[in-house]
Amino acid sequence: VEASIPEPQRAAWKKFQATPFVTKEDFEKEVVRHVETTLARSMFNCDETAAYAAASLAFRDRLITEWNRTQQRQTFADTKRVYYLSLEFLMGRAFDNAMLNVGLKNVAKEGLSELGFRIEDIISQEHDAALGNGGLGRLAACFLDSMASLNYPAWGYGLRYRYGIFKQEIVDGYQVEVPDYWLDFNPWEFPRHDIVVDIQFYGGVRKYQDEHGRNIAKWEGGEMVKAVAYDVPIPGYDTPSTNNMRLWSSKAASGEFDFQKFNSGDYESSVADQQRAETISAVLYPNDNLDRGKELRLKQQYFWVAASLYDIVRRFKKSKRAWSEFPDQVAIQLNDTHPTLATVELQRILIDLEGLEWDEAWTIVTKTFGYTNHTVLPEALEKWSVPLMQNLLPRHLQIIYEINMYFLQSVERKFPGDREMLGRVSIIEESQPKMVRMAYLAIVGSHKVNGVAELHSDLIKTTIFKDFVKIFGPDKFTNVTNGITPRRWLHQANPRLSELIASKTGGLGFLKDLNILNELEKFADDKEFKKEWAEIKYANKVRLAKHIKTTTGVTVNPSALFDIQVKRIHEYKRQQMNIFGVIHRYLTIKAMTAEERKKLAPRVSIFGGKAAPGYWMAKTIIHLINNVGAKVNNDPDIGDLLKVIFLEDYNVSKAEIITPASDVSEHISTAGTEASGTSNMKFVLNGGLIIGTCDGANIEITREIGENNIFLFGNLAEDVEDLRHAHNYGSHTLDPDLLKVFETIKSGTFGDAGAFSALTSAIEDHGDYYLVSDDFHSYIQTQALVDEAYKNQDEWITKTILSVARMGFFSSDRCINEYAEMIWNVEPLAPEKGETDGLGK
Ligand code: RUG
């Protein structure tokens, strides 16, 4: 490629090529240049917002230079790439992460200080990029960080929502949703107005034979929308590799607006087309673990996968390879079933547009895709109504029927005469209306299916996908236990702990090989080390206490035991059990003598998390937590012994303050319901212990850190079905302590009792599906063990050090290496030795 450019021009380009800053002086120069030119301001009116903008732009310029080099390197090497398709990327803030990953935070800190700013104030100017609901979206963000840090040639593909997850406000104890307009100023994205893809919807299919007698299906008519690419650079840690996250934004295909309508006075409908098109990428659906089957959501899914596949296929076609080599060049991972239409779209491209035979095309499709399942909850398993799909994507529905036909034929061959099996595994559910079962389609269209923790991967094989294991054999199903990036969740969120660990393990190497944390074991009884360790935890608690004071007005004592449950509010995650436990504690304290009270460790129960706007039960839980807080926090008889806090608007940047401050965090889902959980890993990595059920990754955490270092309680997954059955068909005696809690709620102690009747009657009258009563006693007892254990601070600290030392397994780098080896078959492409990253490395 280079040879096609004449030497003198090449020399000129090389001479003037962008050179990323390295020194403090060059950084300051860049900041001032952006303030004075890009932002048209000066030192006289450069506030913190402007300083954030300019400093971010300086880093963005730096990243984009490396981004370009990385893309060139990958194109020249022509190796296999991974494409991670996720409808959610919960990135949080980018500035601090960029500074740390490129290793120039100190340079920026000093530079900003010379220009009159404190780096913490500048970092806090940034609005979170909140294009996700919870664990699934944050996992995708951690994976992007790991893929870049490990030098994998990988792209993320998603949607550029104008509104991310809503902002949560608490008004009179109730959740109120406020739109999150986050794109006002976003220095981290590059609009690519030259990368535009036409996306078709609706219309019909014309079938005919061409002049060679071949059957042709042509998707015609309907409406067109444009997908415009926006690129976000993803810097790797301690490597020049900078990957790409490409987000698609929708735009009307037909120019700005209809001038004819406009001129004839029909102002409103003159912009209607444009608005309708832009609606597609306007808003993130705010449901976590819930499928609602709305047409606009299906539109979003197709819009995104069609644009992404067009892009991927275009890139492949440039290499002029044979189609059969497509799976050698391309691995596509489906993050949940949301992008499953991509399998159908690739088949359509290959047979309708590229003229391949069905079988040849389908082999390519199945070799290309891998599918990650994140849930067994029936309400979260996606299904699309056949009539809806018929209308929106008529050709795709035909292809799905054909995929299903061939699949069922193969099942019939393997299990002749088993009609029930055919009905069970059919991609089309014979209901009214008929439904497309997206998980089944994803399994049939992929070569590997993985769950996200061992228990979960076992459960999918023995429950929801049992028949498919018989059909495809067990090797198609595997496990990749989730992980988290230690860069954000240790180094960035807990800089002092990171520093202390570095000082004992020979530097920051543990951020790239988290197993190095093992070296901390030898300090678990080191007095001096333990003192520093405890001081850091205390400082992190002071930081959270300040945040609590400014956001809620409540003063909490940083020496109290901080007990934290932050995650989406969901009945299966059982925040209701936690708050019932808090009420039980309140009643117990009230009944205690002064002597007994003296022995009790003061506790601060901290909650945070959003409820889906239409999830009434979850909103009721938030309401109860706030009302309990209002009562308990103002009860002079209780004082510091118990405080109850609900932190508004839990998001990634708040998690960075909350996570390092826990003594105990709660991961208490009904066994068998939480696929993995990832905040459990974050809390332990930051020196907190956990109280949890035998569910999701809690089980592997226990195996790694040792059962003496975790507070486990409750029934096991294998017993859940029988217990539920007994609730409904046998006698169901509720836990007496829980009944006392219910009496207190019903007496109006926490405000209008009627407001909370749904919560109590779910347990008393409706079968207690989530086994709150069954687990309550063991929960309360285990909380008492926590109280006891916390009194012995010396032992407690040892436990936390040993736990951190044994958390190496939970790095998302380990996950990505497993995906790369087991599922994607891709190799890292490290920059060559001597290749500059601007740091001269
Ligand atoms: O609920 C699961 C978590 O247990 C898991 O840790 C996370 C990442 O794998 O995904 C969450 N999840 C599952 N979010 N949405 C779903 C179902 O669509």
PDB file of C-alpha atoms in Angstrom, residues 363-536:
ATOM      1  CA  THR A 363     -21.721 -23.901   7.427  1.00  0.00           C
ATOM      2  CA  ILE A 364     -20.030 -20.503   7.261  1.00  0.00           C
ATOM      3  CA  VAL A 365     -22.638 -18.971   9.573  1.00  0.00           C
ATOM      4  CA  THR A 366     -22.383 -21.616  12.273  1.00  0.00           C
ATOM      5  CA  LYS A 367     -18.591 -21.600  12.201  1.00  0.00           C
ATOM      6  CA  THR A 368     -18.586 -17.815  12.627  1.00  0.00           C
ATOM      7  CA  PHE A 369     -20.902 -17.316  15.586  1.00  0.00           C
ATOM      8  CA  GLY A 370     -20.635 -18.039  19.283  1.00  0.00           C
ATOM      9  CA  TYR A 371     -23.500 -17.370  21.713  1.00  0.00           C
ATOM     10  CA  THR A 372     -23.245 -16.367  25.382  1.00  0.00           C
ATOM     11  CA  ASN A 373     -26.264 -17.052  27.522  1.00  0.00           C
ATOM     12  CA  HIS A 374     -26.643 -14.813  30.597  1.00  0.00           C
ATOM     13  CA  THR A 375     -29.830 -16.039  32.231  1.00  0.00           C
ATOM     14  CA  VAL A 376     -32.158 -18.944  32.905  1.00  0.00           C
ATOM     15  CA  LEU A 377     -35.015 -16.702  34.050  1.00  0.00           C
ATOM     16  CA  PRO A 378     -37.973 -17.488  31.771  1.00  0.00           C
ATOM     17  CA  GLU A 379     -39.133 -13.866  31.688  1.00  0.00           C
ATOM     18  CA  ALA A 380     -35.775 -12.806  30.262  1.00  0.00           C
ATOM     19  CA  LEU A 381     -35.595 -15.342  27.419  1.00  0.00           C
ATOM     20  CA  GLU A 382     -36.346 -13.463  24.240  1.00  0.00           C
ATOM     21  CA  LYS A 383     -39.181 -14.454  21.965  1.00  0.00           C
ATOM     22  CA  TRP A 384     -40.506 -12.495  19.013  1.00  0.00           C
ATOM     23  CA  SER A 385     -44.020 -12.752  17.679  1.00  0.00           C
ATOM     24  CA  VAL A 386     -44.114 -14.279  14.205  1.00  0.00           C
ATOM     25  CA  PRO A 387     -46.658 -11.736  12.852  1.00  0.00           C
ATOM     26  CA  LEU A 388     -44.456  -8.886  14.105  1.00  0.00           C
ATOM     27  CA  MET A 389     -41.412 -10.325  12.417  1.00  0.00           C
ATOM     28  CA  GLN A 390     -43.375 -11.153   9.270  1.00  0.00           C
ATOM     29  CA  ASN A 391     -44.274  -7.495   8.958  1.00  0.00           C
ATOM     30  CA  LEU A 392     -40.919  -5.963   9.834  1.00  0.00           C
ATOM     31  CA  LEU A 393     -38.494  -8.522   8.379  1.00  0.00           C
ATOM     32  CA  PRO A 394     -40.389 -10.719   5.917  1.00  0.00           C
ATOM     33  CA  ARG A 395     -37.317 -12.271   4.306  1.00  0.00           C
ATOM     34  CA  HIS A 396     -35.690 -13.051   7.622  1.00  0.00           C
ATOM     35  CA  LEU A 397     -38.774 -14.869   8.815  1.00  0.00           C
ATOM     36  CA  GLN A 398     -38.677 -17.061   5.711  1.00  0.00           C
ATOM     37  CA  ILE A 399     -35.047 -17.877   6.379  1.00  0.00           C
ATOM     38  CA  ILE A 400     -35.786 -18.646  10.047  1.00  0.00           C
ATOM     39  CA  TYR A 401     -38.503 -21.083   8.944  1.00  0.00           C
ATOM     40  CA  GLU A 402     -36.046 -22.707   6.587  1.00  0.00           C
ATOM     41  CA  ILE A 403     -33.331 -22.929   9.273  1.00  0.00           C
ATOM     42  CA  ASN A 404     -35.920 -24.517  11.542  1.00  0.00           C
ATOM     43  CA  MET A 405     -37.050 -26.969   8.880  1.00  0.00           C
ATOM     44  CA  TYR A 406     -33.518 -28.255   8.245  1.00  0.00           C
ATOM     45  CA  PHE A 407     -32.829 -28.331  11.971  1.00  0.00           C
ATOM     46  CA  LEU A 408     -35.980 -30.299  12.787  1.00  0.00           C
ATOM     47  CA  GLN A 409     -35.214 -32.699   9.946  1.00  0.00           C
ATOM     48  CA  SER A 410     -31.839 -33.408  11.512  1.00  0.00           C
ATOM     49  CA  VAL A 411     -33.482 -33.924  14.913  1.00  0.00           C
ATOM     50  CA  GLU A 412     -35.998 -36.276  13.325  1.00  0.00           C
ATOM     51  CA  ARG A 413     -33.126 -38.294  11.840  1.00  0.00           C
ATOM     52  CA  LYS A 414     -31.423 -38.522  15.204  1.00  0.00           C
ATOM     53  CA  PHE A 415     -34.562 -39.203  17.266  1.00  0.00           C
ATOM     54  CA  PRO A 416     -37.004 -40.810  14.857  1.00  0.00           C
ATOM     55  CA  GLY A 417     -40.619 -40.599  15.915  1.00  0.00           C
ATOM     56  CA  ASP A 418     -40.029 -38.347  18.937  1.00  0.00           C
ATOM     57  CA  ARG A 419     -42.658 -35.743  18.088  1.00  0.00           C
ATOM     58  CA  GLU A 420     -42.626 -34.227  21.551  1.00  0.00           C
ATOM     59  CA  MET A 421     -38.951 -33.506  21.203  1.00  0.00           C
ATOM     60  CA  LEU A 422     -39.621 -31.742  17.876  1.00  0.00           C
ATOM     61  CA  GLY A 423     -42.228 -29.568  19.545  1.00  0.00           C
ATOM     62  CA  ARG A 424     -39.940 -28.755  22.441  1.00  0.00           C
ATOM     63  CA  VAL A 425     -36.901 -27.754  20.400  1.00  0.00           C
ATOM     64  CA  SER A 426     -38.603 -26.069  17.456  1.00  0.00           C
ATOM     65  CA  ILE A 427     -37.360 -22.522  16.903  1.00  0.00           C
ATOM     66  CA  ILE A 428     -40.992 -21.649  16.321  1.00  0.00           C
ATOM     67  CA  GLU A 429     -43.231 -21.987  19.357  1.00  0.00           C
ATOM     68  CA  GLU A 430     -46.711 -23.127  18.329  1.00  0.00           C
ATOM     69  CA  SER A 431     -48.499 -20.597  20.544  1.00  0.00           C
ATOM     70  CA  GLN A 432     -51.071 -17.917  19.790  1.00  0.00           C
ATOM     71  CA  PRO A 433     -49.500 -15.968  18.184  1.00  0.00           C
ATOM     72  CA  LYS A 434     -46.592 -18.121  17.140  1.00  0.00           C
ATOM     73  CA  MET A 435     -43.264 -17.001  18.566  1.00  0.00           C
ATOM     74  CA  VAL A 436     -39.638 -17.198  17.439  1.00  0.00           C
ATOM     75  CA  ARG A 437     -37.514 -18.554  20.307  1.00  0.00           C
ATOM     76  CA  MET A 438     -34.345 -16.528  19.975  1.00  0.00           C
ATOM     77  CA  ALA A 439     -32.181 -18.619  22.315  1.00  0.00           C
ATOM     78  CA  TYR A 440     -32.910 -21.722  20.248  1.00  0.00           C
ATOM     79  CA  LEU A 441     -32.093 -19.861  17.065  1.00  0.00           C
ATOM     80  CA  ALA A 442     -28.831 -18.671  18.634  1.00  0.00           C
ATOM     81  CA  ILE A 443     -27.881 -22.217  19.620  1.00  0.00           C
ATOM     82  CA  VAL A 444     -28.638 -23.617  16.194  1.00  0.00           C
ATOM     83  CA  GLY A 445     -26.770 -20.761  14.488  1.00  0.00           C
ATOM     84  CA  SER A 446     -23.573 -20.974  16.594  1.00  0.00           C
ATOM     85  CA  HIS A 447     -20.747 -23.446  17.017  1.00  0.00           C
ATOM     86  CA  LYS A 448     -20.371 -22.792  20.764  1.00  0.00           C
ATOM     87  CA  VAL A 449     -22.746 -21.799  23.512  1.00  0.00           C
ATOM     88  CA  ASN A 450     -21.427 -20.662  26.855  1.00  0.00           C
ATOM     89  CA  GLY A 451     -22.829 -19.801  30.239  1.00  0.00           C
ATOM     90  CA  VAL A 452     -21.128 -17.252  32.498  1.00  0.00           C
ATOM     91  CA  ALA A 453     -20.310 -19.207  35.678  1.00  0.00           C
ATOM     92  CA  GLU A 454     -19.925 -22.914  36.378  1.00  0.00           C
ATOM     93  CA  LEU A 455     -23.245 -23.420  38.138  1.00  0.00           C
ATOM     94  CA  HIS A 456     -25.024 -21.428  35.448  1.00  0.00           C
ATOM     95  CA  SER A 457     -23.361 -23.316  32.604  1.00  0.00           C
ATOM     96  CA  ASP A 458     -24.365 -26.595  34.258  1.00  0.00           C
ATOM     97  CA  LEU A 459     -27.907 -25.362  34.776  1.00  0.00           C
ATOM     98  CA  ILE A 460     -28.446 -24.380  31.155  1.00  0.00           C
ATOM     99  CA  LYS A 461     -27.277 -27.838  30.119  1.00  0.00           C
ATOM    100  CA  THR A 462     -29.629 -29.627  32.503  1.00  0.00           C
ATOM    101  CA  THR A 463     -32.678 -27.366  32.275  1.00  0.00           C
ATOM    102  CA  ILE A 464     -33.497 -24.881  29.521  1.00  0.00           C
ATOM    103  CA  PHE A 465     -31.160 -26.339  26.856  1.00  0.00           C
ATOM    104  CA  LYS A 466     -31.253 -29.991  27.927  1.00  0.00           C
ATOM    105  CA  ASP A 467     -32.646 -31.242  24.618  1.00  0.00           C
ATOM    106  CA  PHE A 468     -30.025 -29.343  22.662  1.00  0.00           C
ATOM    107  CA  VAL A 469     -27.234 -31.093  24.556  1.00  0.00           C
ATOM    108  CA  LYS A 470     -28.742 -34.392  23.395  1.00  0.00           C
ATOM    109  CA  ILE A 471     -28.996 -33.139  19.840  1.00  0.00           C
ATOM    110  CA  PHE A 472     -25.611 -31.448  19.414  1.00  0.00           C
ATOM    111  CA  GLY A 473     -23.628 -33.307  22.063  1.00  0.00           C
ATOM    112  CA  PRO A 474     -22.097 -31.823  25.208  1.00  0.00           C
ATOM    113  CA  ASP A 475     -19.030 -30.315  23.521  1.00  0.00           C
ATOM    114  CA  LYS A 476     -21.021 -27.521  21.966  1.00  0.00           C
ATOM    115  CA  PHE A 477     -21.778 -26.203  25.455  1.00  0.00           C
ATOM    116  CA  THR A 478     -19.094 -24.701  27.616  1.00  0.00           C
ATOM    117  CA  ASN A 479     -18.440 -22.330  30.461  1.00  0.00           C
ATOM    118  CA  VAL A 480     -16.552 -19.076  30.634  1.00  0.00           C
ATOM    119  CA  THR A 481     -16.845 -17.693  34.134  1.00  0.00           C
ATOM    120  CA  ASN A 482     -17.186 -13.910  34.065  1.00  0.00           C
ATOM    121  CA  GLY A 483     -14.460 -11.543  35.187  1.00  0.00           C
ATOM    122  CA  ILE A 484     -13.760  -7.861  35.739  1.00  0.00           C
ATOM    123  CA  THR A 485     -10.979  -5.589  34.613  1.00  0.00           C
ATOM    124  CA  PRO A 486      -8.540  -4.904  37.447  1.00  0.00           C
ATOM    125  CA  ARG A 487      -7.550  -1.666  35.721  1.00  0.00           C
ATOM    126  CA  ARG A 488     -10.851   0.056  36.420  1.00  0.00           C
ATOM    127  CA  TRP A 489     -11.998  -1.970  39.430  1.00  0.00           C
ATOM    128  CA  LEU A 490      -8.789  -1.828  41.421  1.00  0.00           C
ATOM    129  CA  HIS A 491      -6.271   0.601  40.012  1.00  0.00           C
ATOM    130  CA  GLN A 492      -8.718   3.352  39.099  1.00  0.00           C
ATOM    131  CA  ALA A 493     -11.335   2.852  41.825  1.00  0.00           C
ATOM    132  CA  ASN A 494      -8.893   2.191  44.659  1.00  0.00           C
ATOM    133  CA  PRO A 495      -5.594   3.905  43.829  1.00  0.00           C
ATOM    134  CA  ARG A 496      -4.180   3.628  47.329  1.00  0.00           C
ATOM    135  CA  LEU A 497      -4.771  -0.107  47.562  1.00  0.00           C
ATOM    136  CA  SER A 498      -3.295  -0.536  44.104  1.00  0.00           C
ATOM    137  CA  GLU A 499      -0.231   1.402  45.193  1.00  0.00           C
ATOM    138  CA  LEU A 500       0.166  -0.667  48.364  1.00  0.00           C
ATOM    139  CA  ILE A 501      -0.109  -3.906  46.399  1.00  0.00           C
ATOM    140  CA  ALA A 502       2.408  -2.611  43.863  1.00  0.00           C
ATOM    141  CA  SER A 503       4.847  -1.778  46.639  1.00  0.00           C
ATOM    142  CA  LYS A 504       4.766  -5.390  47.854  1.00  0.00           C
ATOM    143  CA  THR A 505       4.590  -7.281  44.582  1.00  0.00           C
ATOM    144  CA  GLY A 506       7.284  -5.513  42.600  1.00  0.00           C
ATOM    145  CA  GLY A 507       5.252  -2.968  40.692  1.00  0.00           C
ATOM    146  CA  LEU A 508       2.022  -2.779  38.757  1.00  0.00           C
ATOM    147  CA  GLY A 509       2.510  -6.109  36.987  1.00  0.00           C
ATOM    148  CA  PHE A 510      -0.521  -7.540  38.805  1.00  0.00           C
ATOM    149  CA  LEU A 511      -2.726  -5.315  36.664  1.00  0.00           C
ATOM    150  CA  LYS A 512      -1.699  -7.419  33.672  1.00  0.00           C
ATOM    151  CA  ASP A 513      -1.379 -10.749  35.455  1.00  0.00           C
ATOM    152  CA  LEU A 514      -3.784 -10.723  38.336  1.00  0.00           C
ATOM    153  CA  ASN A 515      -2.447 -14.025  39.695  1.00  0.00           C
ATOM    154  CA  ILE A 516       0.504 -12.018  40.995  1.00  0.00           C
ATOM    155  CA  LEU A 517      -1.852 -10.964  43.794  1.00  0.00           C
ATOM    156  CA  ASN A 518      -0.988 -14.337  45.284  1.00  0.00           C
ATOM    157  CA  GLU A 519       2.208 -12.802  46.589  1.00  0.00           C
ATOM    158  CA  LEU A 520       0.108 -10.902  49.117  1.00  0.00           C
ATOM    159  CA  GLU A 521      -0.580 -14.086  51.062  1.00  0.00           C
ATOM    160  CA  LYS A 522       2.694 -13.737  52.873  1.00  0.00           C
ATOM    161  CA  PHE A 523       1.587 -10.370  54.270  1.00  0.00           C
ATOM    162  CA  ALA A 524      -1.679 -11.674  55.694  1.00  0.00           C
ATOM    163  CA  ASP A 525      -0.153 -11.666  59.195  1.00  0.00           C
ATOM    164  CA  ASP A 526       2.268  -8.790  58.719  1.00  0.00           C
ATOM    165  CA  LYS A 527       1.382  -6.183  61.314  1.00  0.00           C
ATOM    166  CA  GLU A 528       2.674  -3.149  59.452  1.00  0.00           C
ATOM    167  CA  PHE A 529       1.034  -4.230  56.198  1.00  0.00           C
ATOM    168  CA  LYS A 530      -2.270  -4.923  57.916  1.00  0.00           C
ATOM    169  CA  LYS A 531      -2.214  -1.493  59.462  1.00  0.00           C
ATOM    170  CA  GLU A 532      -1.775   0.181  56.097  1.00  0.00           C
ATOM    171  CA  TRP A 533      -4.421  -2.099  54.584  1.00  0.00           C
ATOM    172  CA  ALA A 534      -6.912  -1.126  57.295  1.00  0.00           C
ATOM    173  CA  GLU A 535      -6.098   2.560  56.937  1.00  0.00           C
ATOM    174  CA  ILE A 536      -6.877   2.426  53.251  1.00  0.00           C
TER     175      ILE A 536
END
